[in-house]
Tab-separated table of C-alpha atoms in Angstrom:
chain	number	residue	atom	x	y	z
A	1	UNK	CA	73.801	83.376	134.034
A	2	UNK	CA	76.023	86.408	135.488
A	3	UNK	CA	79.005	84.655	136.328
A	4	UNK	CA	83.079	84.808	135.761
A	5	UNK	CA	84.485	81.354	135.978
A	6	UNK	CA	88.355	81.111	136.224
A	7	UNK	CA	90.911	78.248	135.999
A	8	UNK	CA	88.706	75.450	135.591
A	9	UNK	CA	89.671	72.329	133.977
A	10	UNK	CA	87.501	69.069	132.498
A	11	UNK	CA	88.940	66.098	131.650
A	12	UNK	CA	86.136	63.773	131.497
A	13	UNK	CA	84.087	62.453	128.307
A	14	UNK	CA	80.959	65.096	128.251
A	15	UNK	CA	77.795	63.180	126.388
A	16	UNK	CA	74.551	64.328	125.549
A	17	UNK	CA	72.410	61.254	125.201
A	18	UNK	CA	68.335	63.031	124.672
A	19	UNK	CA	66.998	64.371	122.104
A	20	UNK	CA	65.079	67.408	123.770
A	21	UNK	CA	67.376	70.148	122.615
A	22	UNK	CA	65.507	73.503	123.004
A	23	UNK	CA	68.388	76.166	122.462
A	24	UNK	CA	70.491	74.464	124.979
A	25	UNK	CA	74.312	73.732	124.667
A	26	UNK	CA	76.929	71.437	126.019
A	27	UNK	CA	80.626	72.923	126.327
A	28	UNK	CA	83.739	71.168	128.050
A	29	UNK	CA	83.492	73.874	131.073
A	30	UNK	CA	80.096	75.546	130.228
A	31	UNK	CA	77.023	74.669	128.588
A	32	UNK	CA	75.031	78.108	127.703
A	33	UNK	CA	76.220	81.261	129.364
A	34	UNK	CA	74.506	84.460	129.051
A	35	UNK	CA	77.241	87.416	129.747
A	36	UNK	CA	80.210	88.099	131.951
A	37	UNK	CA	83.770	86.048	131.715
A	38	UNK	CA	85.299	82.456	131.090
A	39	UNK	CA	89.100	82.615	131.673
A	40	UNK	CA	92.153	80.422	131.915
A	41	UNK	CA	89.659	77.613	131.489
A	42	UNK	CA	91.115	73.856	129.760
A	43	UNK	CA	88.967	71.027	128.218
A	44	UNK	CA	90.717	67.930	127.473
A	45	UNK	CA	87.676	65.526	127.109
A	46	UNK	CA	85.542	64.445	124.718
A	47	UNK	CA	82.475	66.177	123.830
A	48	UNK	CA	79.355	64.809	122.165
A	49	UNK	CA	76.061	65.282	121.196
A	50	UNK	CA	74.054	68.904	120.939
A	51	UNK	CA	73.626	70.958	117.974
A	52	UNK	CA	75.730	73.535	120.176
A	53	UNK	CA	78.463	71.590	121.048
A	54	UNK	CA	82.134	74.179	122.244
A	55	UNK	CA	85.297	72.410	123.021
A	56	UNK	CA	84.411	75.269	126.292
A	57	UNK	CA	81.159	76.821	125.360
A	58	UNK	CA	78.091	75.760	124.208
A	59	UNK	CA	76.187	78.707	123.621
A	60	UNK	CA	76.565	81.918	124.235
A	61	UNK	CA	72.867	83.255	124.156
A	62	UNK	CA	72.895	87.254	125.416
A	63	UNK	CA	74.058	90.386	126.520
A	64	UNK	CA	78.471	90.649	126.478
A	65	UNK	CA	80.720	87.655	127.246
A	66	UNK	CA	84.303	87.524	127.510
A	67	UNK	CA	85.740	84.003	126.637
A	68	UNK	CA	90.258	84.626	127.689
A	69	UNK	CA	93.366	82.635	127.868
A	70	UNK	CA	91.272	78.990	127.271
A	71	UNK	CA	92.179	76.005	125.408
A	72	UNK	CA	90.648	73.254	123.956
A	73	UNK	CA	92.033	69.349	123.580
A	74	UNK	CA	89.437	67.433	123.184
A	75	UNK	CA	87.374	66.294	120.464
A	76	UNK	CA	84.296	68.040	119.988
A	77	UNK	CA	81.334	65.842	118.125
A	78	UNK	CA	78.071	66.863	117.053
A	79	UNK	CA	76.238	63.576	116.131
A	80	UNK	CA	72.358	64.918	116.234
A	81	UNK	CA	70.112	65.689	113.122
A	82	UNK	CA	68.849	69.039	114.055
A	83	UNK	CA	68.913	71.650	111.088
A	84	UNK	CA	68.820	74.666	112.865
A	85	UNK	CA	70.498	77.920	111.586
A	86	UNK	CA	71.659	78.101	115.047
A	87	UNK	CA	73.316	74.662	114.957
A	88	UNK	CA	77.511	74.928	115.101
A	89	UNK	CA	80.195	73.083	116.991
A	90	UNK	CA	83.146	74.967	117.267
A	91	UNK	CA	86.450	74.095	119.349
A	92	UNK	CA	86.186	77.285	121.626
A	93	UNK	CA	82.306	77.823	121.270
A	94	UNK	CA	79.702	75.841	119.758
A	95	UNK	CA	77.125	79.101	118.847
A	96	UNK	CA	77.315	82.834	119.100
A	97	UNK	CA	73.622	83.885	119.746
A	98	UNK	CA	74.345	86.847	121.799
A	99	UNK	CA	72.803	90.251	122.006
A	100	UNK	CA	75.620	92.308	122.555
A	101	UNK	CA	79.104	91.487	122.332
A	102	UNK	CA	81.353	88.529	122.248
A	103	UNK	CA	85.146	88.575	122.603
A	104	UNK	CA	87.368	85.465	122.394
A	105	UNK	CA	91.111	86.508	123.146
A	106	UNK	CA	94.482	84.910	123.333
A	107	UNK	CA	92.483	80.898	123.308
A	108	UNK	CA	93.124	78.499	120.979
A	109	UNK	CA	91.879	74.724	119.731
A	110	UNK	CA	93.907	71.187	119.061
A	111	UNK	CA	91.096	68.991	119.160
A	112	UNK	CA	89.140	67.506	116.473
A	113	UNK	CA	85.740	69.341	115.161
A	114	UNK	CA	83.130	66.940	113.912
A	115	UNK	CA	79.469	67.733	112.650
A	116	UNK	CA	76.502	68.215	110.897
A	117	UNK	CA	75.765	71.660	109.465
A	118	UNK	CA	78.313	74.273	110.946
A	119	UNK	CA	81.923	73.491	112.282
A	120	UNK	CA	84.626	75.906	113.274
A	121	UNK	CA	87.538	75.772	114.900
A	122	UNK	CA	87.574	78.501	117.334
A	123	UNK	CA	83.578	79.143	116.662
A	124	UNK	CA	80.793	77.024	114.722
A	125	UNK	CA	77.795	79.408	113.897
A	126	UNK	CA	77.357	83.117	114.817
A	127	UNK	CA	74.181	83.964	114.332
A	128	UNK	CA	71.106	85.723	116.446
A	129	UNK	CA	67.804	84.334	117.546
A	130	UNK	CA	65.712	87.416	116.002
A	131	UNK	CA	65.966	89.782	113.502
A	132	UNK	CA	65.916	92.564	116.184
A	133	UNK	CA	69.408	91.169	117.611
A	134	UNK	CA	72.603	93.071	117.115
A	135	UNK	CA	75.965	90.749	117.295
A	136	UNK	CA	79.610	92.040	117.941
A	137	UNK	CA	82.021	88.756	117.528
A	138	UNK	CA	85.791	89.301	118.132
A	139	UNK	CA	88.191	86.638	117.695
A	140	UNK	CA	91.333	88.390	118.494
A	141	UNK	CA	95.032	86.783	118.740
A	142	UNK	CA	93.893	83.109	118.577
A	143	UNK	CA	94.486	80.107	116.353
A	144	UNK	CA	93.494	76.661	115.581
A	145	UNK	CA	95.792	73.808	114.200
A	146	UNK	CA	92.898	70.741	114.973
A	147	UNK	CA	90.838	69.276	112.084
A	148	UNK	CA	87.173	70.532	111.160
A	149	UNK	CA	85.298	68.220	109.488
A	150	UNK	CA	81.628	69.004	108.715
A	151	UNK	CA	78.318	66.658	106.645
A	152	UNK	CA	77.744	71.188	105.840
A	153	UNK	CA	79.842	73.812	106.176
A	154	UNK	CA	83.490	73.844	107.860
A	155	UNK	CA	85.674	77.009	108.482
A	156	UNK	CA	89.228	76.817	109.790
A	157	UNK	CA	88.053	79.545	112.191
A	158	UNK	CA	84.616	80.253	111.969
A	159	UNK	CA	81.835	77.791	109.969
A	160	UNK	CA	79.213	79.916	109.256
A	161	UNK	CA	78.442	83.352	109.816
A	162	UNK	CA	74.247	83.567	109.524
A	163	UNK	CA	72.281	86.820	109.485
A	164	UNK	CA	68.918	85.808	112.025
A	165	UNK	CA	69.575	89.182	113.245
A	166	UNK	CA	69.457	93.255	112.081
A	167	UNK	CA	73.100	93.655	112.668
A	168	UNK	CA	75.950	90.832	112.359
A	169	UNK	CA	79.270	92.168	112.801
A	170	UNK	CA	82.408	89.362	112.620
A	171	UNK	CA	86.109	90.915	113.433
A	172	UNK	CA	88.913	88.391	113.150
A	173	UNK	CA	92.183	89.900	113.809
A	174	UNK	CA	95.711	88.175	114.244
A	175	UNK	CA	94.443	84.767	114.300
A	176	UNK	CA	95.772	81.918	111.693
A	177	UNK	CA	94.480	78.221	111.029
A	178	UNK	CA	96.366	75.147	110.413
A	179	UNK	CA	93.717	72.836	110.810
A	180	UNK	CA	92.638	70.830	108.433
A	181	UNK	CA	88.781	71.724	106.770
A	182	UNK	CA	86.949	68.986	104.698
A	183	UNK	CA	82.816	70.157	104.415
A	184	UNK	CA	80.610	70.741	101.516
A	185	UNK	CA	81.495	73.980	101.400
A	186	UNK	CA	84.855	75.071	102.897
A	187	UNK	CA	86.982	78.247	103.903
A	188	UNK	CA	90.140	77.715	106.147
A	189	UNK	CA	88.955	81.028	107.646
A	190	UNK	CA	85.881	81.107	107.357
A	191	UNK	CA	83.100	78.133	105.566
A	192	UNK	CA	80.334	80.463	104.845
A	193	UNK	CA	79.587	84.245	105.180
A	194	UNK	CA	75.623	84.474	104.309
A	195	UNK	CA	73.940	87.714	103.377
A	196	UNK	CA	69.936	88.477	103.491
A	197	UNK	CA	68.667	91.934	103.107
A	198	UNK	CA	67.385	92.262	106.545
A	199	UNK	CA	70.594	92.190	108.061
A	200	UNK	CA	73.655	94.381	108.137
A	201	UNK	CA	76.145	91.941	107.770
A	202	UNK	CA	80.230	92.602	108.084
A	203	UNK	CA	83.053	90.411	108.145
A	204	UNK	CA	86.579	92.187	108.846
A	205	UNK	CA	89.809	90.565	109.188
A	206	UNK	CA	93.275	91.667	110.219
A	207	UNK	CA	96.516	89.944	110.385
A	208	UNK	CA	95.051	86.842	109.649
A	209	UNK	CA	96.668	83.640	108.293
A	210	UNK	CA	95.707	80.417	106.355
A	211	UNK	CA	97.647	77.880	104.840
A	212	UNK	CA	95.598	76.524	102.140
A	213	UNK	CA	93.107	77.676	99.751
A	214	UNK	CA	90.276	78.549	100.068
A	215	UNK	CA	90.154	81.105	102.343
A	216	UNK	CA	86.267	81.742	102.250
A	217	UNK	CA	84.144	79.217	101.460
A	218	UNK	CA	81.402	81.112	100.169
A	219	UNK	CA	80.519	84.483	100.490
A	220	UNK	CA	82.649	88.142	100.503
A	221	UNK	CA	85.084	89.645	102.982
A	222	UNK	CA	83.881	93.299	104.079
A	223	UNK	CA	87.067	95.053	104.897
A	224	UNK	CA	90.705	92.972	104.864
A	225	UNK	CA	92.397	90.087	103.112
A	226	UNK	CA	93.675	86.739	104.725
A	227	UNK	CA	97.115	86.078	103.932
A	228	UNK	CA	98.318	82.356	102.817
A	229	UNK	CA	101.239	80.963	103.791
A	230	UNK	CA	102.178	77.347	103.784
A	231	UNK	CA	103.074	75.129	106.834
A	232	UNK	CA	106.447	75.749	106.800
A	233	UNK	CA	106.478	79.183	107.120
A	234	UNK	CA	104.032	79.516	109.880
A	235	UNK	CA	105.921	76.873	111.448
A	236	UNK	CA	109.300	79.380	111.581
A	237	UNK	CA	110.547	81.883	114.113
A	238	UNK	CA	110.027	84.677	111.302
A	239	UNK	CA	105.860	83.802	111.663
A	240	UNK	CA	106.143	84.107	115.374
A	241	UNK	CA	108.268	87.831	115.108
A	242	UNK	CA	105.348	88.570	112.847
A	243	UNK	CA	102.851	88.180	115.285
A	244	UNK	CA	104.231	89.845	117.830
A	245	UNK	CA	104.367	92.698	115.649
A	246	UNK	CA	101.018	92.835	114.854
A	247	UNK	CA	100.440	93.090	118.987
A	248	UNK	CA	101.450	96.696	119.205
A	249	UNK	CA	99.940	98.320	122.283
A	250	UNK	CA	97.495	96.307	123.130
A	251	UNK	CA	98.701	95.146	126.357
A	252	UNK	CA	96.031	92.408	126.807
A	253	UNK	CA	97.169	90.396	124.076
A	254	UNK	CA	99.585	87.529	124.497
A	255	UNK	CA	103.019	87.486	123.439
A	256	UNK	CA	104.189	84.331	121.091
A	257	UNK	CA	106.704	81.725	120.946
A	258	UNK	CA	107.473	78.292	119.137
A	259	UNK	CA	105.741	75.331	120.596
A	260	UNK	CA	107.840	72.293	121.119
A	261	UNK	CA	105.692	71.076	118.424
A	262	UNK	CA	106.667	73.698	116.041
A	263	UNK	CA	103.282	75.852	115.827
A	264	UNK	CA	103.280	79.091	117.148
A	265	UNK	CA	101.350	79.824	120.826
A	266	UNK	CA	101.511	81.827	123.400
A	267	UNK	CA	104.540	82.574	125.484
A	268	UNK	CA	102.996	82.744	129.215
């Protein structure tokens, strides 16, 4: 419930093997957590089995959490046939069901994203539970370079934004995706951004990059404009000098570098 967990690491194979689901979650460090922090937290095993299924959080179910400085290896499957709006497997975090606020900073995902109805590579699904929820996601200064593949919707960042709630807001901001997306319907931002007229829906992005088309699957951008630029150029010293750039004075983002691999991440 209420609790900050700090440099924790999983290495071991994480399997859900039931079929009594409920809203639960399985995550490489936490399952479902309802507010407070998850920092400086590593999953390298392999993850299988709920609809809400995060390389380091399963679900994320109320009130404000603050998900810092993690990283996700492992390969993250969702192999059960539950259609449930709420369903998503995501790298970072399976589903965003929160009532509040939900920040993911300076974290990124290599491992693989297999599922069913909503993949993403930082998040699956964000959606709420009611339509008397209000949702604040943040994915700030993050980035995902492991493959999404999805039997629904796939985003390079986020699958499927939903609108089960009165107020959905979605802020992506100098974040880019070199993962590969294959889905039924596909963004290498974001899969799916769904509207209903119940729900006060906005998607914003800033400073964020994609290197193949398209970048929304379905649905409309509400303020902002991914850029595209191919492999090679967010491979490149000149990508990582943009970055930094876009940092300005917010202190609690994390400088970058060049990986030995040649993506950019983060410095310290």
């Amino acid at each position: 419930s209420s609790a900050t967990i700090k440099n924790c690491k999983n290495y071991g194979t994480i399997e859900v093997t039931g079929n009594d689901y409920g809203y639960s979650g399985v995550g490489g460090i936490v399952g479902c957590q309802k507010n407070k922090q998850i920092s400086l937290c590593e999953n390298y095993g392999k993850i299988i089995g709920a609809p809400r299924a995060g390389g380091i959080l399963g679900c994320a179910t109320s009130q404000e959490i603050y998900i810092s400085s993690c990283i996700n290896e492992g390969d993250v499957i969702n192999n059960k046939n539950w259609a449930n709006y709420a369903t998503g497997t995501g790298g970072i975090l399976g589903a965003q069901e929160s009532v509040g606020k939900l920040s993911i900073i300076n974290s990124y995902n290599k491992g693989s994203i297999t599922g069913k109805l909503n993949e993403g590579g930082i998040i699956g699904v964000v959606s709420g539970t009611s339509w008397g929820t209000n949702l604040s996601t943040n994915i700030i200064n993050c980035y995902n370079i492991g493959k999404v593949y999805s039997e629904g919707t796939a985003g390079g960042i986020v699958g499927r934004q939903d609108t089960v709630s009165a107020q959905n807001y979605l802020y992506i901001e100098n974040t880019y995706n070199l993962g590969t997306t294959v889905g039924k319907q596909v963004g290498n931002v974001i899969g799916r951004i769904y509207t209903d007229s119940r729900t006060e829906v906005k998607t914003e992005v800033n400073n964020v990059y994609y290197s193949l088309n398209p970048s929304i699957g379905v649905g409309t951008l509400t303020s902002g404009e991914a850029t595209l630029k191919s492999e090679s150029e967010i491979k490149s010293q000149t990508f990582v000098d943009l970055l930094n750039s876009n940092i300005g004075t917010n202190t609690e983002w994390k400088r970058w570098k060049l990986g030995t691999n040649g993506y950019p991440t983060f410095s310290d």
